[in-house]
GROMACS .gro file of C-alpha atoms in nm:
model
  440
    1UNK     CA    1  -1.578  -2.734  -3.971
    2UNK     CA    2  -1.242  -2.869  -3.826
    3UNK     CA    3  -1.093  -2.541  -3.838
    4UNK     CA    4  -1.400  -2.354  -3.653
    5UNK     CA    5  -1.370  -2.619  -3.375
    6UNK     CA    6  -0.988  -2.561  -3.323
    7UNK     CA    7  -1.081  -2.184  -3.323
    8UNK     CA    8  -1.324  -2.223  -3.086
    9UNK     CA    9  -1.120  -2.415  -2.865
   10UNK     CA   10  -0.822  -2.150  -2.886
   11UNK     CA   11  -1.081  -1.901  -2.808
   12UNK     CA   12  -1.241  -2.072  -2.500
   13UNK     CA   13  -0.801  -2.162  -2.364
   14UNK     CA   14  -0.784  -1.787  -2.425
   15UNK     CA   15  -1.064  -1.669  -2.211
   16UNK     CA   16  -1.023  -1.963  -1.937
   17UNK     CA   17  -0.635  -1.810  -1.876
   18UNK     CA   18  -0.786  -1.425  -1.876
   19UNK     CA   19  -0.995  -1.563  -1.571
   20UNK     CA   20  -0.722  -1.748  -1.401
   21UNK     CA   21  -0.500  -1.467  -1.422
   22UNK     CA   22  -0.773  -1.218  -1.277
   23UNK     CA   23  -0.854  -1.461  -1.011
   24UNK     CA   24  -0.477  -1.495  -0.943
   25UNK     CA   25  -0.372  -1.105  -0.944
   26UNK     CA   26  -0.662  -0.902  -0.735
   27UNK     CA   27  -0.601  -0.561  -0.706
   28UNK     CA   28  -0.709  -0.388  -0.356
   29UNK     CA   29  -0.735  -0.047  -0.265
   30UNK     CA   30  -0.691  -0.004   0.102
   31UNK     CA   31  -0.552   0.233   0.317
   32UNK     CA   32  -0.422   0.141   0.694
   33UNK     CA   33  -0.743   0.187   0.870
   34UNK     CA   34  -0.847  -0.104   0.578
   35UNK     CA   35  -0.550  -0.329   0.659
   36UNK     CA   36  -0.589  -0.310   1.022
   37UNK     CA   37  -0.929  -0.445   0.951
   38UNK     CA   38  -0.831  -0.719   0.759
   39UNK     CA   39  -0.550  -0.847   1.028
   40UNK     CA   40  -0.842  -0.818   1.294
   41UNK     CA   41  -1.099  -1.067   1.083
   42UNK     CA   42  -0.797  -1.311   0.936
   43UNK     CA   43  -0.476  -1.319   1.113
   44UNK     CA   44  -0.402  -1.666   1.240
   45UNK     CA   45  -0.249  -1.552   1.539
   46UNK     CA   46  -0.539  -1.333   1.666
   47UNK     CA   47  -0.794  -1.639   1.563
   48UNK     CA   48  -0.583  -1.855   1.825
   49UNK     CA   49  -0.593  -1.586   2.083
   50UNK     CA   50  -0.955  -1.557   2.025
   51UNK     CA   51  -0.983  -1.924   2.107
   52UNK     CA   52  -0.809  -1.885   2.400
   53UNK     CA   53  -1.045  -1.612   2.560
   54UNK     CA   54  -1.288  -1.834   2.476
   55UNK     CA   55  -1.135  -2.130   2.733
   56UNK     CA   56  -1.098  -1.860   2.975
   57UNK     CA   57  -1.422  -1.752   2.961
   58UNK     CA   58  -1.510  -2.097   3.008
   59UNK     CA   59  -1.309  -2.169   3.237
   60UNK     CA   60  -1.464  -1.847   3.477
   61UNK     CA   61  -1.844  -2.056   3.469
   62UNK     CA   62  -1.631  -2.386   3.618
   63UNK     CA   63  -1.522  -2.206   3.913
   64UNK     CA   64  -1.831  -2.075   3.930
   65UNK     CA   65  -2.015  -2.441   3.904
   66UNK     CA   66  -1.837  -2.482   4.233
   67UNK     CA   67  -2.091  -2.309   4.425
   68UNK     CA   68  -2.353  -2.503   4.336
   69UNK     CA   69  -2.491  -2.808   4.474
   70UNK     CA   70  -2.349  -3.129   4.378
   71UNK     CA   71  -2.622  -3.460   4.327
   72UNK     CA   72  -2.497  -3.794   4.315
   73UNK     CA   73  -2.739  -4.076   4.241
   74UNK     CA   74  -2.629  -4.383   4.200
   75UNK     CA   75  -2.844  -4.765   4.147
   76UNK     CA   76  -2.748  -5.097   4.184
   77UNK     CA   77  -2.924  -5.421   4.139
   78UNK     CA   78  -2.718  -5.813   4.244
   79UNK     CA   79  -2.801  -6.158   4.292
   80UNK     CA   80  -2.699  -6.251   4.642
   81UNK     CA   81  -2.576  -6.603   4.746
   82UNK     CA   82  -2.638  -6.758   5.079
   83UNK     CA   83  -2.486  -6.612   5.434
   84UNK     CA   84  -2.328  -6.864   5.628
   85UNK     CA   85  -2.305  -6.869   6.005
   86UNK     CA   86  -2.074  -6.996   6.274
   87UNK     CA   87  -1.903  -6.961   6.620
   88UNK     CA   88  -1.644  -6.749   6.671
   89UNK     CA   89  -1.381  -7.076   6.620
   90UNK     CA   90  -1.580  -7.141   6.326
   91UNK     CA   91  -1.807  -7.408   6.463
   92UNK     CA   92  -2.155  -7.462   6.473
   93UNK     CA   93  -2.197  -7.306   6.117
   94UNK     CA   94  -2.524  -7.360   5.959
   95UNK     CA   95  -2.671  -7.194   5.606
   96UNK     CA   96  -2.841  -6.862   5.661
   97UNK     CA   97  -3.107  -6.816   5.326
   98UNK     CA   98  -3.102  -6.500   5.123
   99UNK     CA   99  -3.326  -6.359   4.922
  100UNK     CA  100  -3.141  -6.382   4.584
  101UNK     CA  101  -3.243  -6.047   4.449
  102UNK     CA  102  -3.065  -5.738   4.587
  103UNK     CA  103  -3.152  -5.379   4.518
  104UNK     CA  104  -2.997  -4.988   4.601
  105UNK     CA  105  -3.091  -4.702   4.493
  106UNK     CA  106  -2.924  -4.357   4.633
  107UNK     CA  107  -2.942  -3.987   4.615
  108UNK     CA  108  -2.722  -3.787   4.774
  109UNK     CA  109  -2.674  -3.404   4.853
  110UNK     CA  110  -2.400  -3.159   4.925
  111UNK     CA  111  -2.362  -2.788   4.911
  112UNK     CA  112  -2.074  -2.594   5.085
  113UNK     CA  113  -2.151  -2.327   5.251
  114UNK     CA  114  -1.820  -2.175   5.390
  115UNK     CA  115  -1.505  -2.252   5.214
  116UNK     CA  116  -1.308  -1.980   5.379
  117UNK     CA  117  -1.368  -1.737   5.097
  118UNK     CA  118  -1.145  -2.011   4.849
  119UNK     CA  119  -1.415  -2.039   4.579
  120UNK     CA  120  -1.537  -1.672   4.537
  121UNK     CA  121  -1.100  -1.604   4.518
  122UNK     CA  122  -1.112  -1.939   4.230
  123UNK     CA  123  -1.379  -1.723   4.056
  124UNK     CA  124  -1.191  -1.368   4.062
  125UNK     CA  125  -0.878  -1.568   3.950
  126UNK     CA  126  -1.064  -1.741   3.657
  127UNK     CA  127  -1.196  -1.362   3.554
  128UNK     CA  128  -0.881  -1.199   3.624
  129UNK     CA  129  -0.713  -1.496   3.389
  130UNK     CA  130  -0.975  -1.437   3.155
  131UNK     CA  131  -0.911  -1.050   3.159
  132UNK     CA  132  -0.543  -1.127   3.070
  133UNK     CA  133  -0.630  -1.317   2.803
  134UNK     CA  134  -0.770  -1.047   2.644
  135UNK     CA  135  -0.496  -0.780   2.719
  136UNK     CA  136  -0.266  -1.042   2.553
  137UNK     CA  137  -0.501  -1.044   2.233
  138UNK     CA  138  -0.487  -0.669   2.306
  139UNK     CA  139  -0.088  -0.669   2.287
  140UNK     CA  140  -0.082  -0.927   1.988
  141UNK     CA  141  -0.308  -0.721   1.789
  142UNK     CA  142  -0.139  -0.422   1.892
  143UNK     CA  143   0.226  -0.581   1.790
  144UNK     CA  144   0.081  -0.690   1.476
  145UNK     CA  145  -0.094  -0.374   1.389
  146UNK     CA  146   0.253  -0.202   1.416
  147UNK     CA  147   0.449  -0.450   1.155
  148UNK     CA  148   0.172  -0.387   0.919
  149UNK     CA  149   0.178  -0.015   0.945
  150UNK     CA  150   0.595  -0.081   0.902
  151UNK     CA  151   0.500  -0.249   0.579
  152UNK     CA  152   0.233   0.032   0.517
  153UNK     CA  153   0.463   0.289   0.513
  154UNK     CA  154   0.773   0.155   0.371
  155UNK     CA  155   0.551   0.051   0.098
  156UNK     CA  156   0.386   0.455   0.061
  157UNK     CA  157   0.789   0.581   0.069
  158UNK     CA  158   0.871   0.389  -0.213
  159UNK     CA  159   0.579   0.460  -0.411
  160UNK     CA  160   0.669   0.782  -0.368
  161UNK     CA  161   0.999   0.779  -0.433
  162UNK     CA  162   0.883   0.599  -0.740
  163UNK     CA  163   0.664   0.888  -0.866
  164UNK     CA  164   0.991   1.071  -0.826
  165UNK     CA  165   1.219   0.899  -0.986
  166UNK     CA  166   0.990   0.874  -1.299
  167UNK     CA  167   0.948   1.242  -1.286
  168UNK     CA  168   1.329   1.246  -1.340
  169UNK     CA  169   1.315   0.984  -1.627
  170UNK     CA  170   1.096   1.199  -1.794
  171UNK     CA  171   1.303   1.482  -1.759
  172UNK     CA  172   1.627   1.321  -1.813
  173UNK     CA  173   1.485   1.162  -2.144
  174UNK     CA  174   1.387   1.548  -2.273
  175UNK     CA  175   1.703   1.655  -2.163
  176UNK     CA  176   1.851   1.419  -2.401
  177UNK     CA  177   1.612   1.501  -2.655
  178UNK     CA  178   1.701   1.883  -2.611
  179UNK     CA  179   2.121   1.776  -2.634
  180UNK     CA  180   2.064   1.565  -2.973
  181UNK     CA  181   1.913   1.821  -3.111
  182UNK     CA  182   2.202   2.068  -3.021
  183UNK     CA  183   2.435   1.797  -3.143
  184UNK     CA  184   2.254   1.760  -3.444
  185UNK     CA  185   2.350   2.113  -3.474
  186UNK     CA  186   2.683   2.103  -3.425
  187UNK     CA  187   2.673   2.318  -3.087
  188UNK     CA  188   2.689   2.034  -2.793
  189UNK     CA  189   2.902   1.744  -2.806
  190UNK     CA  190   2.787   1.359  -2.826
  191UNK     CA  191   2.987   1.304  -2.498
  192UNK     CA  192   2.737   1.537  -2.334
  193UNK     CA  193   2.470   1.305  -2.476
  194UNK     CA  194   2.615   1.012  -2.315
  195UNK     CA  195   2.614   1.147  -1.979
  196UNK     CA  196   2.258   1.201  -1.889
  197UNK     CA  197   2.172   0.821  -2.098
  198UNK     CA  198   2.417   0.722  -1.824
  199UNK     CA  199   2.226   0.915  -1.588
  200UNK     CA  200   1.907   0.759  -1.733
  201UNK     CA  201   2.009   0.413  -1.699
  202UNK     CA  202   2.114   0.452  -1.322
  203UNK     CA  203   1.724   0.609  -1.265
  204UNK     CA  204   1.569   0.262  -1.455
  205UNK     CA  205   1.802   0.068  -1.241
  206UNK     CA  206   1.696   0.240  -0.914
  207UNK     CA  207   1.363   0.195  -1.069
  208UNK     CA  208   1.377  -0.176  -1.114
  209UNK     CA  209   1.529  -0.227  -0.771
  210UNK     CA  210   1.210   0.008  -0.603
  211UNK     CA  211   0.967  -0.180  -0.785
  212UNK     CA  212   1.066  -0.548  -0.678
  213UNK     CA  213   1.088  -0.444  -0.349
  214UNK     CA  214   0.734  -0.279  -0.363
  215UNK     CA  215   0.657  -0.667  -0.480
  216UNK     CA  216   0.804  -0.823  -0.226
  217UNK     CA  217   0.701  -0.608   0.063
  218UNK     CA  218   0.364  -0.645  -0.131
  219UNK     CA  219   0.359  -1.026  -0.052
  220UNK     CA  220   0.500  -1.012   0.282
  221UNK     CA  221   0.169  -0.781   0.430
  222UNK     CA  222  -0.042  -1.037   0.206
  223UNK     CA  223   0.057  -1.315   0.365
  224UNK     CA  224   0.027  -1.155   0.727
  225UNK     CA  225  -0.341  -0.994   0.612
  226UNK     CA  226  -0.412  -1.394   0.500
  227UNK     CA  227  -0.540  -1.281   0.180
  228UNK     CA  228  -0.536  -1.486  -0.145
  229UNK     CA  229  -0.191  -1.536  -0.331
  230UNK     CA  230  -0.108  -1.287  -0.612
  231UNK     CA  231  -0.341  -0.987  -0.446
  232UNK     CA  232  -0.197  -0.642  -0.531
  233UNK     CA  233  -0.244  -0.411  -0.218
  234UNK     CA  234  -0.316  -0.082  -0.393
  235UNK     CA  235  -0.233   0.166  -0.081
  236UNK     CA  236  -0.317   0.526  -0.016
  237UNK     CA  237  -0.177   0.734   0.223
  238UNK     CA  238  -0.300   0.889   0.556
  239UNK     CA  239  -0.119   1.193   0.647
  240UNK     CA  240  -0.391   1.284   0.893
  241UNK     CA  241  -0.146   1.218   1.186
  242UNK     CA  242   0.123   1.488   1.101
  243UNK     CA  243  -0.149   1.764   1.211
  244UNK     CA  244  -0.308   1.536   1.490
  245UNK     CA  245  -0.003   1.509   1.678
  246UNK     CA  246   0.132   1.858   1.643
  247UNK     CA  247  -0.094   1.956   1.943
  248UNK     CA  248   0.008   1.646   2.159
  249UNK     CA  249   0.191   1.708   2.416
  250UNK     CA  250   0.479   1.440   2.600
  251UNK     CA  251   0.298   1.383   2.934
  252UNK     CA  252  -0.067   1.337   2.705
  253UNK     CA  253   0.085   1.009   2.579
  254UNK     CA  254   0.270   0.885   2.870
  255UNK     CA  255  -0.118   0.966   3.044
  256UNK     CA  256  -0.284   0.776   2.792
  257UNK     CA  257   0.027   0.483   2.779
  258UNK     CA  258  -0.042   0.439   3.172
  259UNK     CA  259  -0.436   0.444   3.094
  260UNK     CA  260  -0.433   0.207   2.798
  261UNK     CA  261  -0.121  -0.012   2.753
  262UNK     CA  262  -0.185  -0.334   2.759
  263UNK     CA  263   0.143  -0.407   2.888
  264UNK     CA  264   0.066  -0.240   3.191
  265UNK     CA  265  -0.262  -0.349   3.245
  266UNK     CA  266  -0.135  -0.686   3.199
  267UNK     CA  267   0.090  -0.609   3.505
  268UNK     CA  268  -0.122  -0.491   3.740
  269UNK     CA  269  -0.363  -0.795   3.723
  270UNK     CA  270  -0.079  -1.012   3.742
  271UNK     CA  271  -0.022  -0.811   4.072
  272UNK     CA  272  -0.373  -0.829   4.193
  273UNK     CA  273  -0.329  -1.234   4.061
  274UNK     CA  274  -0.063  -1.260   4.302
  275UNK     CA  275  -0.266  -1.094   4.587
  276UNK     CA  276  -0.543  -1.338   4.499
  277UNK     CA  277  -0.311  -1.676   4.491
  278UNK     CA  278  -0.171  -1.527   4.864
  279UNK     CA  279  -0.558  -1.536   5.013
  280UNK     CA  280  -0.637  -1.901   4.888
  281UNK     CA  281  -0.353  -2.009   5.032
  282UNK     CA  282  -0.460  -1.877   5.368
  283UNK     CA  283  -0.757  -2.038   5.311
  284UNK     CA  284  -0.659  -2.368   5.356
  285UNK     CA  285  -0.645  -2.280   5.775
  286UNK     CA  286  -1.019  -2.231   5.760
  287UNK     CA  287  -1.294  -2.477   5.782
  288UNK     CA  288  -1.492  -2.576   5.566
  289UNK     CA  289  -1.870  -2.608   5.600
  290UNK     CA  290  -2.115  -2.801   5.449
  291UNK     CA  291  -2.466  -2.891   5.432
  292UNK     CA  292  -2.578  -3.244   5.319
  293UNK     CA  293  -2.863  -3.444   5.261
  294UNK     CA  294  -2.952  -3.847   5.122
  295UNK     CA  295  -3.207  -4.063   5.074
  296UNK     CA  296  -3.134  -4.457   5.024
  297UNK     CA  297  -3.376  -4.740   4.916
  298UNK     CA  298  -3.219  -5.124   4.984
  299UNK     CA  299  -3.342  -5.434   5.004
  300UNK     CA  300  -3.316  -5.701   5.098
  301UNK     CA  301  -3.225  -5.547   5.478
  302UNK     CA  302  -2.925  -5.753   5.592
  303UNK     CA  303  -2.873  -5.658   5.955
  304UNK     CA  304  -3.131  -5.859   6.059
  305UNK     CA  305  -3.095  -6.259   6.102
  306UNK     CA  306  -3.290  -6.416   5.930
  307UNK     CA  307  -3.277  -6.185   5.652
  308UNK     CA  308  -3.597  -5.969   5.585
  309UNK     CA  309  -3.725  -5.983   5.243
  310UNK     CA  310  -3.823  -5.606   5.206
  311UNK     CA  311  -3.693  -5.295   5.135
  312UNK     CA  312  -3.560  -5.036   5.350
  313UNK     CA  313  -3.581  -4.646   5.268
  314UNK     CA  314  -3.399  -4.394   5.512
  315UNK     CA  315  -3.354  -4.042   5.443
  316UNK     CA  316  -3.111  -3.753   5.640
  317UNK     CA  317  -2.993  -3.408   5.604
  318UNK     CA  318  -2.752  -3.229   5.807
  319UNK     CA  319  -2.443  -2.949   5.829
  320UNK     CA  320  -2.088  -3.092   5.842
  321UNK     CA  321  -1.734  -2.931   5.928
  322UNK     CA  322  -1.427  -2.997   5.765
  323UNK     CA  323  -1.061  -2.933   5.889
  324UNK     CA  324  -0.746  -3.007   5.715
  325UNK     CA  325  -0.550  -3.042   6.064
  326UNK     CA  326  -0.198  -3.047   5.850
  327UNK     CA  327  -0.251  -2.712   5.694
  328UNK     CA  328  -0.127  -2.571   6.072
  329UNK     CA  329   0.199  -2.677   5.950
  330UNK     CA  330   0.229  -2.748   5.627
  331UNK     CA  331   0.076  -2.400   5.459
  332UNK     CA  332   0.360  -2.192   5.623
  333UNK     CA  333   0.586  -2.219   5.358
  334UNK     CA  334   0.349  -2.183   5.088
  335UNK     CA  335   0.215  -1.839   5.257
  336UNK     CA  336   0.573  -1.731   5.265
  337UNK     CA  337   0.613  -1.843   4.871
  338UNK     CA  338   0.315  -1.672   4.774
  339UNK     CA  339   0.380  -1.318   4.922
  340UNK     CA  340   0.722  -1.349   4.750
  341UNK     CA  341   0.536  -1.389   4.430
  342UNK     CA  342   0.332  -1.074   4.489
  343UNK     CA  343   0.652  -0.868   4.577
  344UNK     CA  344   0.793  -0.986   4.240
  345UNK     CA  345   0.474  -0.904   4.049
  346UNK     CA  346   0.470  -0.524   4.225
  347UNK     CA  347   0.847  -0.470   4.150
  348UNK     CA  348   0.752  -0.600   3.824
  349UNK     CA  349   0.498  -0.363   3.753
  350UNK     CA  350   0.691  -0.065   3.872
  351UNK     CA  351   0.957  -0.175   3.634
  352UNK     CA  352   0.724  -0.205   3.300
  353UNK     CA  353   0.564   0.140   3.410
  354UNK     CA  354   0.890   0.339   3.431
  355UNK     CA  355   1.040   0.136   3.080
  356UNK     CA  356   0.700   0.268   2.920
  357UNK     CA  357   0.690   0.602   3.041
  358UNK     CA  358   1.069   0.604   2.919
  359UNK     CA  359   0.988   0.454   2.571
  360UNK     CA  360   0.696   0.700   2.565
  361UNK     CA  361   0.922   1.055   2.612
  362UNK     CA  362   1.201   0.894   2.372
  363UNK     CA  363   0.946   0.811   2.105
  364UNK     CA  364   0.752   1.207   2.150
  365UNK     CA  365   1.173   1.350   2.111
  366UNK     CA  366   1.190   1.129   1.813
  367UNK     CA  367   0.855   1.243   1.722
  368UNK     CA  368   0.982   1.624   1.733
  369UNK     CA  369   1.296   1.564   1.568
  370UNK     CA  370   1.102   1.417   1.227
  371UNK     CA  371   0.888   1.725   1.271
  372UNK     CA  372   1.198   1.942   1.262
  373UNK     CA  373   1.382   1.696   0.979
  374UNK     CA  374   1.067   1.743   0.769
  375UNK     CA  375   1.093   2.109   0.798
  376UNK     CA  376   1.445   2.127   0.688
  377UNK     CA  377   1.419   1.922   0.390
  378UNK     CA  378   1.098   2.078   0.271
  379UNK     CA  379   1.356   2.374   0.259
  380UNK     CA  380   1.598   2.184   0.065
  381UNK     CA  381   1.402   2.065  -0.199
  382UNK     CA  382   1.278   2.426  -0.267
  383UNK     CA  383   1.649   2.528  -0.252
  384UNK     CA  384   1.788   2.243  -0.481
  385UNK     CA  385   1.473   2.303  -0.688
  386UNK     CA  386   1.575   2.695  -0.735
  387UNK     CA  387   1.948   2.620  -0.767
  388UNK     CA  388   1.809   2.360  -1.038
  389UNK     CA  389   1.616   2.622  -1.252
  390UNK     CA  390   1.934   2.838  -1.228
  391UNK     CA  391   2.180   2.600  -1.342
  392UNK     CA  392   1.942   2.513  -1.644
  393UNK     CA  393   1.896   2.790  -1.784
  394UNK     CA  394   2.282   2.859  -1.797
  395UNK     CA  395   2.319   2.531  -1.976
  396UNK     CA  396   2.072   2.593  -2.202
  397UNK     CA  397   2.239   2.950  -2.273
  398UNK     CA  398   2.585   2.737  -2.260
  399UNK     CA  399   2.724   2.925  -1.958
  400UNK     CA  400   2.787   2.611  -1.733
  401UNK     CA  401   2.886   2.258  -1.794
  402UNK     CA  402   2.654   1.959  -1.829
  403UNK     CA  403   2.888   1.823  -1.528
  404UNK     CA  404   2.750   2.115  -1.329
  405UNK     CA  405   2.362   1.994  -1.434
  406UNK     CA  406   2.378   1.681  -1.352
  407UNK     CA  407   2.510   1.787  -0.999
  408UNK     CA  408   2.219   2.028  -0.929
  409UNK     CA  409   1.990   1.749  -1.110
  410UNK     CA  410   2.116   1.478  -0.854
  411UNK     CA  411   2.111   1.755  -0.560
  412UNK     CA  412   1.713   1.826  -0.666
  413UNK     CA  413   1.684   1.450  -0.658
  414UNK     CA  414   1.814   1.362  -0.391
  415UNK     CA  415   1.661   1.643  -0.173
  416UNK     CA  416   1.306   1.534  -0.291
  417UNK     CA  417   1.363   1.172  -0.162
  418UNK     CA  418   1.464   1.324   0.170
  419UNK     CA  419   1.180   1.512   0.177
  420UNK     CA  420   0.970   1.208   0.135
  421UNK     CA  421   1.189   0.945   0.386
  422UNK     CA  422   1.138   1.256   0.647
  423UNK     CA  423   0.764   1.291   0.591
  424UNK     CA  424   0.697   0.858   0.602
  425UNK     CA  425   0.932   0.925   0.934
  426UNK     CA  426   0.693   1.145   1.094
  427UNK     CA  427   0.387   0.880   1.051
  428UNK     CA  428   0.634   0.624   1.163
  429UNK     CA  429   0.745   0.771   1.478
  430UNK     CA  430   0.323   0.828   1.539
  431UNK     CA  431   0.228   0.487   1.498
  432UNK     CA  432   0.506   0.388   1.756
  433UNK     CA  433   0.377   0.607   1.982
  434UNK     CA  434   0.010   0.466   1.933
  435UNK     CA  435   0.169   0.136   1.986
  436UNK     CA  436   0.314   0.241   2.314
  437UNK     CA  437  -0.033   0.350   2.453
  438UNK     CA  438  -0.228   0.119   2.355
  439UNK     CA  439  -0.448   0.276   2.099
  440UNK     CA  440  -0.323   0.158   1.749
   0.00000   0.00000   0.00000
């Protein structure tokens, strides 16, 4: 009976570490489109952002509270001592009785109704703030969209070069199968044997090397996607984009940079910002006007000697004019400050337009170049991959030696990771160019 409950016990430790290591190590299969997802719903960064949209959106309906009516009402309720009553040398005084019960009640009025255009200006700056609050989410998202298709494809090249380099194992291994055999015979030499296991053991130690950096890279985009520790990313590749951009042109992207970049949105409302800080500054040598209105209720009424016992209601409305008399000389200077600001922001602009349209055309060359790259070592592989075949089959009819295979095998090997790097380069170079515009 003792021995079925230790078994039991073993069995239920066995099973409870089978589920912590599944809930540890969760495999996904996503592909970029998948991760871009994920950064959008958990990314810390974007969360705060989104927070901060929020305030400005928040803080648009404040300004906009301002052109509503404000109401006061106040109350007030005291116990009042007796007045007393002299000369004007402070003789004759005698007592003056007061009721000991005081009351006030209030309500008071205002609405402006011409602020010199200051308040609708506070509400287009709160929306314009609000507007870059979003392009900065937009440029965020944008920036971290780009690392994670960095990880994305560094991740996709080694896999692939991976795949390669355990097609080479493979072959490497029946190569020395093939040689032991011939040595076995007495027609290759052990020597020849120990050259491709050398050969072998230089593939499982680029092998090793690949795979912990697929495992750390693997963590890395984890950690930015905010996913649980220990998730395996299981990614596929998207090589949609070498065809898409084959019938893009230069002065297409630097079209859609200038009509999507958030960079240069940003810029512009900071210019039309600037514009809008100028105006309320020039409002301050306007008048304000207001209308008003009140009602009071006190008691007892105190102006009168001896002291009515009663209460007193009065009511008024009316229009009022302000004038801040020291704006004639004091808003000079900040006129003059604020139209400086609003050169900077339109030299400013001009600036991040030209760098983008610049990034833009260097980033299409680059494009073309991995286009042209690709081509050329699509060519070597084939070439290394023919010269391969050749070289075999002369070493397997003993014409060459095995010095001479393992260069052609290294050639073939080294073309086909080329080929690979070139292709990832291609998706590289159009993501940055997404990036650029504004439409990754």
């Amino acid at each position: 009976m003792h021995r079925l409950k230790g078994i039991f016990c073993v069995m239920l430790w066995a099973i409870s570490i089978q589920q912590l290591s599944a809930q540890n190590q969760k495999t996904a299969k996503v592909g970029l489109t998948d991760l871009f997802q994920l950064a959008d719903e958990n990314n810390r960064e974007l969360k705060i952002l989104d927070n901060n949209l929020k305030i400005a959106e928040t803080a648009v309906k404040v300004e906009k509270d301002k052109l509503l009516p404000s109401l006061e009402a106040s109350m007030a309720f005291s116990y009042n001592g007796d007045g007393w009553i002299t000369d004007r040398d402070f003789s004759n005084g005698f007592s003056a009785p007061i009721p000991d019960f005081g009351n006030n009640f209030a309500l008071e009025a205002k609405q402006i109704i011409y602020a010199g255009g200051a308040i609708k200006t506070a509400v287009g700056m709160a929306k314009r703030n609000q507007d870059l609050s979003q392009l900065t989410k937009d440029k965020v998202r944008q920036n971290i969209r780009f690392g994670i298709a960095g990880y994305y494809l560094e991740i996709i090249k080694l896999g692939n070069q991976k795949q390669i380099i355990g097609k080479n194992i493979a072959q490497t291994q029946k190569m020395i199968a093939q040689i032991k055999a011939k040595n076995n015979q007495g027609v290759a030499l052990k020597n020849n044997i120990t050259r491709f296991e050398l050969q072998l053991q230089s593939y499982n130690l680029g092998l090793l090397k690949i795979t912990n950096t697929i495992t750390i890279l693997n963590n890395e985009l984890v950690k930015m996607l905010q996913l649980p520790v220990g998730t395996i990313l299981e990614l596929h590749s998207e090589d949609q984009a070498v065809a898409e951009l084959q019938t893009a042109s230069g002065d297409s992207w630097k079209t859609l940079a200038t009509n999507n970049s958030p960079l240069l949105k940003e810029t512009q409302l900071q210019t039309e910002q600037a514009k809008s800080g100028e105006k309320l500054v020039k409002t301050d040598n306007l008048p304000q006007i207001f209308a008003f209105a009140g009602d009071y209720l006190n008691g007892p009424i105190m102006i009168e000697i001896p002291v009515i016992d009663k209460n007193f209601n009065y009511w008024f409305a009316g229009v009022g004019i302000k004038y801040n008399i020291a704006s004639l000389y004091k808003t000079k200077n900040k006129l003059k400050a604020a139209q400086l600001s609003t050169q900077n922001s339109i030299e400013n602009q001009d600036i991040v337009k030209e760098q983008l349209e610049n990034d833009v055309q260097a980033a299409y060359i680059r494009y073309l170049e991995t286009l042209d790259v690709y081509k050329t070592q699509l060519k070597s592989v084939d070439l290394a991959q023919q010269n391969y075949t050749v070289i075999k089959n002369r070493y397997d009819n003993d014409l060459v030696l095995i010095t001479e295979m393992l260069d052609a095998e290294n050639a073939k090997l080294d073309a086909e990771l080329q080929a690979t790097n070139a292709k990832i380069n291609i998706l590289f170079h159009y993501y940055q160019l997404k990036k650029l515009s504004g439409t990754l």
